[in-house]
Structure formats: structure tokens, C-alpha cells
PDB file of C-alpha atoms and ligand atoms in Angstrom:
ATOM      1  CA  MET A  14     -11.346  -4.562  -5.211  1.00  0.00           C
ATOM      2  CA  GLU A  15      -9.256  -7.155  -3.413  1.00  0.00           C
ATOM      3  CA  ILE A  16      -8.874  -6.480   0.311  1.00  0.00           C
ATOM      4  CA  ILE A  17      -5.575  -7.807   1.659  1.00  0.00           C
ATOM      5  CA  LYS A  18      -5.457  -8.474   5.367  1.00  0.00           C
ATOM      6  CA  TYR A  19      -2.561 -10.060   7.248  1.00  0.00           C
ATOM      7  CA  THR A  20      -3.268 -12.142  10.312  1.00  0.00           C
ATOM      8  CA  PHE A  21      -0.323 -12.130  12.685  1.00  0.00           C
ATOM      9  CA  SER A  22       0.283 -14.944  15.143  1.00  0.00           C
ATOM     10  CA  PRO A  23      -0.043 -13.811  18.750  1.00  0.00           C
ATOM     11  CA  HIS A  24       2.403 -15.403  21.193  1.00  0.00           C
ATOM     12  CA  GLY A  25      -0.132 -16.033  23.904  1.00  0.00           C
ATOM     13  CA  ASP A  26       0.410 -17.471  27.341  1.00  0.00           C
ATOM     14  CA  GLU A  27      -1.140 -17.092  30.780  1.00  0.00           C
ATOM     15  CA  ARG A  28       0.210 -13.516  30.948  1.00  0.00           C
ATOM     16  CA  GLY A  29      -1.605 -12.350  27.809  1.00  0.00           C
ATOM     17  CA  GLN A  30      -0.676 -11.731  24.175  1.00  0.00           C
ATOM     18  CA  LEU A  31       2.329 -10.438  22.246  1.00  0.00           C
ATOM     19  CA  VAL A  32       2.427  -9.845  18.496  1.00  0.00           C
ATOM     20  CA  ALA A  33       5.766  -9.434  16.705  1.00  0.00           C
ATOM     21  CA  ILE A  34       6.022  -8.166  13.133  1.00  0.00           C
ATOM     22  CA  GLU A  35       9.242  -8.568  11.173  1.00  0.00           C
ATOM     23  CA  ALA A  36       9.902  -6.946   7.824  1.00  0.00           C
ATOM     24  CA  LEU A  37       9.950  -9.378   4.885  1.00  0.00           C
ATOM     25  CA  LYS A  38       8.919 -12.252   7.172  1.00  0.00           C
ATOM     26  CA  ASP A  39       5.488 -11.208   8.418  1.00  0.00           C
ATOM     27  CA  LEU A  40       5.055  -8.368   5.908  1.00  0.00           C
ATOM     28  CA  PRO A  41       5.921  -8.183   2.193  1.00  0.00           C
ATOM     29  CA  PHE A  42       8.014  -5.012   2.422  1.00  0.00           C
ATOM     30  CA  GLU A  43      10.843  -3.449   4.416  1.00  0.00           C
ATOM     31  CA  PHE A  44       9.485  -0.701   6.633  1.00  0.00           C
ATOM     32  CA  LYS A  45      11.037   2.650   7.411  1.00  0.00           C
ATOM     33  CA  ARG A  46       8.493   4.234   9.736  1.00  0.00           C
ATOM     34  CA  VAL A  47       5.858   3.502  12.344  1.00  0.00           C
ATOM     35  CA  TYR A  48       3.250   5.957  13.619  1.00  0.00           C
ATOM     36  CA  TYR A  49      -0.013   5.702  15.492  1.00  0.00           C
ATOM     37  CA  ILE A  50      -3.237   7.625  15.792  1.00  0.00           C
ATOM     38  CA  TYR A  51      -5.092   7.773  19.108  1.00  0.00           C
ATOM     39  CA  ASP A  52      -7.451  10.024  21.096  1.00  0.00           C
ATOM     40  CA  THR A  53      -9.471  10.586  17.928  1.00  0.00           C
ATOM     41  CA  LYS A  54     -12.439  12.801  18.698  1.00  0.00           C
ATOM     42  CA  ASP A  55     -16.069  11.773  18.091  1.00  0.00           C
ATOM     43  CA  GLY A  56     -17.244  11.999  14.500  1.00  0.00           C
ATOM     44  CA  VAL A  57     -13.772  12.685  13.090  1.00  0.00           C
ATOM     45  CA  ARG A  58     -12.849  11.424   9.635  1.00  0.00           C
ATOM     46  CA  ARG A  59      -9.127  11.539   8.755  1.00  0.00           C
ATOM     47  CA  GLY A  60      -7.020  10.773   5.734  1.00  0.00           C
ATOM     48  CA  PHE A  61      -8.582  12.126   2.527  1.00  0.00           C
ATOM     49  CA  HIS A  62      -5.536  11.409   0.413  1.00  0.00           C
ATOM     50  CA  ALA A  63      -3.656   8.764  -1.561  1.00  0.00           C
ATOM     51  CA  HIS A  64       0.082   8.168  -1.887  1.00  0.00           C
ATOM     52  CA  TYR A  65       2.168   7.941  -5.040  1.00  0.00           C
ATOM     53  CA  ASP A  66       4.575   5.322  -3.658  1.00  0.00           C
ATOM     54  CA  LEU A  67       3.879   4.517  -0.033  1.00  0.00           C
ATOM     55  CA  GLU A  68       2.705   1.066   1.068  1.00  0.00           C
ATOM     56  CA  GLN A  69       1.284   0.665   4.548  1.00  0.00           C
ATOM     57  CA  ILE A  70      -0.190  -1.805   6.998  1.00  0.00           C
ATOM     58  CA  LEU A  71      -2.885  -0.505   9.341  1.00  0.00           C
ATOM     59  CA  ILE A  72      -3.517  -2.327  12.618  1.00  0.00           C
ATOM     60  CA  CYS A  73      -6.114  -1.193  15.125  1.00  0.00           C
ATOM     61  CA  VAL A  74      -4.218  -2.425  18.189  1.00  0.00           C
ATOM     62  CA  SER A  75      -6.925  -1.186  20.576  1.00  0.00           C
ATOM     63  CA  GLY A  76     -10.628  -0.504  19.981  1.00  0.00           C
ATOM     64  CA  SER A  77     -11.879  -0.307  16.426  1.00  0.00           C
ATOM     65  CA  CYS A  78     -12.190   1.978  13.436  1.00  0.00           C
ATOM     66  CA  LYS A  79     -13.260   1.773   9.821  1.00  0.00           C
ATOM     67  CA  ILE A  80     -11.289   2.435   6.661  1.00  0.00           C
ATOM     68  CA  HIS A  81     -12.815   3.684   3.426  1.00  0.00           C
ATOM     69  CA  LEU A  82     -10.737   2.593   0.423  1.00  0.00           C
ATOM     70  CA  ASP A  83     -11.162   3.940  -3.101  1.00  0.00           C
ATOM     71  CA  ASN A  84      -8.991   2.884  -6.051  1.00  0.00           C
ATOM     72  CA  GLY A  85     -10.751   5.284  -8.420  1.00  0.00           C
ATOM     73  CA  PHE A  86     -13.001   2.559  -9.819  1.00  0.00           C
ATOM     74  CA  GLU A  87     -14.414   0.826  -6.730  1.00  0.00           C
ATOM     75  CA  THR A  88     -14.775   1.569  -3.042  1.00  0.00           C
ATOM     76  CA  GLN A  89     -14.780  -0.673   0.051  1.00  0.00           C
ATOM     77  CA  GLU A  90     -15.354  -0.153   3.748  1.00  0.00           C
ATOM     78  CA  VAL A  91     -13.151  -2.241   6.037  1.00  0.00           C
ATOM     79  CA  LEU A  92     -13.625  -2.730   9.777  1.00  0.00           C
ATOM     80  CA  LEU A  93     -10.446  -3.040  11.827  1.00  0.00           C
ATOM     81  CA  ASP A  94     -11.175  -4.441  15.274  1.00  0.00           C
ATOM     82  CA  LYS A  95      -8.506  -7.071  15.945  1.00  0.00           C
ATOM     83  CA  PRO A  96      -5.042  -6.271  17.337  1.00  0.00           C
ATOM     84  CA  TYR A  97      -3.538  -9.169  15.372  1.00  0.00           C
ATOM     85  CA  GLU A  98      -4.942  -8.189  11.961  1.00  0.00           C
ATOM     86  CA  GLY A  99      -3.335  -5.747   9.511  1.00  0.00           C
ATOM     87  CA  LEU A 100      -4.909  -4.130   6.462  1.00  0.00           C
ATOM     88  CA  TYR A 101      -2.539  -3.638   3.544  1.00  0.00           C
ATOM     89  CA  ILE A 102      -2.951  -0.374   1.635  1.00  0.00           C
ATOM     90  CA  ALA A 103      -0.999  -0.108  -1.593  1.00  0.00           C
ATOM     91  CA  ASN A 104       0.010   3.114  -3.288  1.00  0.00           C
ATOM     92  CA  ASN A 105      -2.526   4.932  -5.503  1.00  0.00           C
ATOM     93  CA  MET A 106      -5.361   4.183  -3.089  1.00  0.00           C
ATOM     94  CA  TRP A 107      -7.549   6.927  -1.623  1.00  0.00           C
ATOM     95  CA  ARG A 108      -8.148   6.333   2.111  1.00  0.00           C
ATOM     96  CA  GLU A 109     -10.319   7.795   4.844  1.00  0.00           C
ATOM     97  CA  MET A 110     -10.419   6.572   8.448  1.00  0.00           C
ATOM     98  CA  TYR A 111     -13.572   7.017  10.572  1.00  0.00           C
ATOM     99  CA  ASP A 112     -15.822   5.597  13.314  1.00  0.00           C
ATOM    100  CA  PHE A 113     -12.949   5.460  15.808  1.00  0.00           C
ATOM    101  CA  THR A 114     -13.994   4.140  19.195  1.00  0.00           C
ATOM    102  CA  LYS A 115     -12.772   6.194  22.149  1.00  0.00           C
ATOM    103  CA  ASP A 116     -10.099   3.617  22.974  1.00  0.00           C
ATOM    104  CA  ALA A 117      -8.951   3.188  19.350  1.00  0.00           C
ATOM    105  CA  VAL A 118      -5.217   3.161  18.635  1.00  0.00           C
ATOM    106  CA  LEU A 119      -4.468   2.811  14.928  1.00  0.00           C
ATOM    107  CA  LEU A 120      -0.896   1.658  14.377  1.00  0.00           C
ATOM    108  CA  VAL A 121       0.553   2.179  10.909  1.00  0.00           C
ATOM    109  CA  ILE A 122       3.658   0.485   9.501  1.00  0.00           C
ATOM    110  CA  ALA A 123       4.953   2.374   6.467  1.00  0.00           C
ATOM    111  CA  SER A 124       7.383   1.410   3.719  1.00  0.00           C
ATOM    112  CA  ARG A 125       8.961   4.879   3.441  1.00  0.00           C
ATOM    113  CA  PRO A 126       9.899   7.847   5.596  1.00  0.00           C
ATOM    114  CA  TYR A 127       7.435  10.726   5.846  1.00  0.00           C
ATOM    115  CA  ASP A 128       7.348  12.813   2.680  1.00  0.00           C
ATOM    116  CA  GLU A 129       4.653  15.407   2.060  1.00  0.00           C
ATOM    117  CA  LEU A 130       5.468  15.279  -1.690  1.00  0.00           C
ATOM    118  CA  ASP A 131       4.213  11.673  -1.773  1.00  0.00           C
ATOM    119  CA  TYR A 132       0.661  12.762  -0.839  1.00  0.00           C
ATOM    120  CA  ILE A 133      -2.133  13.246  -3.400  1.00  0.00           C
ATOM    121  CA  ARG A 134      -4.556  15.388  -1.433  1.00  0.00           C
ATOM    122  CA  ASN A 135      -6.896  16.509  -4.200  1.00  0.00           C
ATOM    123  CA  TYR A 136      -9.529  13.879  -5.078  1.00  0.00           C
ATOM    124  CA  ASP A 137      -9.966  15.109  -8.671  1.00  0.00           C
ATOM    125  CA  ASP A 138      -6.185  14.870  -9.232  1.00  0.00           C
ATOM    126  CA  PHE A 139      -6.251  11.332  -7.788  1.00  0.00           C
ATOM    127  CA  ILE A 140      -9.066  10.218 -10.108  1.00  0.00           C
ATOM    128  CA  LYS A 141      -7.338  11.784 -13.109  1.00  0.00           C
ATOM    129  CA  MET A 142      -4.062  10.012 -12.267  1.00  0.00           C
ATOM    130  CA  VAL A 143      -5.541   6.520 -11.800  1.00  0.00           C
ATOM    131  CA  LYS A 144      -7.675   6.797 -14.943  1.00  0.00           C
ATOM    132  CA  GLU A 145      -4.677   7.982 -17.010  1.00  0.00           C
ATOM    133  CA  ASN A 146      -2.481   5.164 -15.637  1.00  0.00           C
ATOM    134  CA  LYS A 147      -5.018   2.432 -16.389  1.00  0.00           C
TER     135      LYS A 147
HETATM  136  C1  T46 B 211      -2.082   7.754   5.980  1.00  0.00           C
HETATM  137  C2  T46 B 211      -3.082   7.657   7.075  1.00  0.00           C
HETATM  138  C3  T46 B 211      -3.496   6.244   7.359  1.00  0.00           C
HETATM  139  C4  T46 B 211       4.429  13.661  10.452  1.00  0.00           C
HETATM  140  O1  T46 B 211       5.098  14.642  10.820  1.00  0.00           O
HETATM  141  N1  T46 B 211       5.058  12.462  10.215  1.00  0.00           N
HETATM  142  C5  T46 B 211       4.350  11.362   9.822  1.00  0.00           C
HETATM  143  O2  T46 B 211       4.950  10.294   9.624  1.00  0.00           O
HETATM  144  C6  T46 B 211       2.920  11.475   9.653  1.00  0.00           C
HETATM  145  C7  T46 B 211       2.100  10.271   9.206  1.00  0.00           C
HETATM  146  C8  T46 B 211       2.329  12.673   9.896  1.00  0.00           C
HETATM  147  N2  T46 B 211       3.073  13.752  10.300  1.00  0.00           N
HETATM  148  C9  T46 B 211       2.394  15.013  10.590  1.00  0.00           C
HETATM  149  C10 T46 B 211       1.802  15.714   9.381  1.00  0.00           C
HETATM  150  C11 T46 B 211       0.596  16.429   9.945  1.00  0.00           C
HETATM  151  O3  T46 B 211       0.992  17.686  10.450  1.00  0.00           O
HETATM  152  O4  T46 B 211       1.279  14.741  11.451  1.00  0.00           O
HETATM  153  C12 T46 B 211       0.178  15.564  11.143  1.00  0.00           C
HETATM  154  C13 T46 B 211      -1.076  14.724  10.867  1.00  0.00           C
HETATM  155  O5  T46 B 211      -0.883  13.959   9.653  1.00  0.00           O
HETATM  156  P1  T46 B 211      -2.064  13.728   8.597  1.00  0.00           P
HETATM  157  O6  T46 B 211      -2.987  14.895   8.602  1.00  0.00           O
HETATM  158  O7  T46 B 211      -1.432  13.361   7.282  1.00  0.00           O
HETATM  159  O8  T46 B 211      -2.799  12.458   9.233  1.00  0.00           O
HETATM  160  P2  T46 B 211      -3.932  11.536   8.602  1.00  0.00           P
HETATM  161  O9  T46 B 211      -4.520  10.788   9.723  1.00  0.00           O
HETATM  162  O10 T46 B 211      -4.856  12.296   7.727  1.00  0.00           O
HETATM  163  O11 T46 B 211      -3.136  10.499   7.639  1.00  0.00           O
HETATM  164  C14 T46 B 211      -2.162   9.622   8.170  1.00  0.00           C
HETATM  165  C15 T46 B 211      -0.921   9.575   7.269  1.00  0.00           C
HETATM  166  O12 T46 B 211      -0.437  10.896   7.063  1.00  0.00           O
HETATM  167  C16 T46 B 211      -1.212   8.949   5.932  1.00  0.00           C
HETATM  168  O13 T46 B 211       0.001   8.666   5.258  1.00  0.00           O
HETATM  169  O14 T46 B 211      -2.088   6.941   5.064  1.00  0.00           O
HETATM  170  O15 T46 B 211      -2.686   8.303   8.294  1.00  0.00           O
END
């Protein structure tokens, strides 16, 4: 499975760092939504779903966490621990997020507005769909 990570260019000076992300310039898609996950409790694993259409970029802007990716054929574990690095997650990809440090803030840039109908929450349904679409 190919892991696609974007490295953004921090605008650093003596005051510190600033990262700017523009749609279609720094990322391959227009985005419609941003959300972030923080204060994740010890031992928590989140996600457990795929999306029919949604594309996303995940950036751990503080602390670190790990992402389990599963395309139905292969799996990968990805560490996110840099505030200037974004992991691209395409549609039809099962994801789980885990090993959040106490200070972790996971910022997500999403290509579409929130839509519960876009979620595939049953793993067997996900596997069936990707195998049928192959
Ligand atoms: C994903 C991973 C990386 C909203 O009301 N609007 C939103 O935009 C989102 C993302 C969530 N919510 C509500 C729905 C639930 O009541 O927030 C609650 C928690 O969402 P969820 O259980 O889906 O969170 P995660 O961490 O399992 O998954 C989220 C995203 O939902 C998902 O698209 O790819 O982060």
C-alpha cells in the first residue's frame, strides 16, 4: 500500500513556526471542513470505519498518534508526530487512530461536509465492497 504524506513548509523565524495550507496549492483537493481531536483518553482507539467518498489529510499538530490503514488487501501503521506533515487518506480506506499522547491534537482537513451516510462502519461490509469493486 502506498502511503502518501505531504510535507508542508513552515514559515519559521525567531518567533517560532507557522504552517499555512491552501486548497489546490498545498493539497490536491478543495476542502469543505476542518475538525480536530484532542484530550483523547489513555488506551482509546477511534475511527473503525471507511468512507465512500471522503478524502482527508490528517496532521498531528501537537504530540503524536498512530493511524492504522486497511485497504481490504493490505494494512499499514503510520506514525504522525510532526506538525508540518499530513497523511492523505483516500476514500474506501478503513482507518483506526490510536496511541495518542496526552498532548496530541489531530487536525483533519476533509474534502466534504459531514455526512453520516458516507460512513462504512461495518468491517465485513467494507471488505465485501472493496473486493467487489476490484
Ligand atoms: C475520520 C476520523 C479520522 C460531527 O458532528 N461532525 C464532524 O465533522 C465529525 C467528524 C464528527 N461529528 C460528530 C459525530 C459523532 O457524534 O462527532 C462525534 C464523533 O465522531 P466519530 O465517532 O465519527 O469520530 P472518529 O474519531 O471515530 O472519526 C473521525 C471522523 O468522523 C472520521 O471521518 O476519518 O475521525
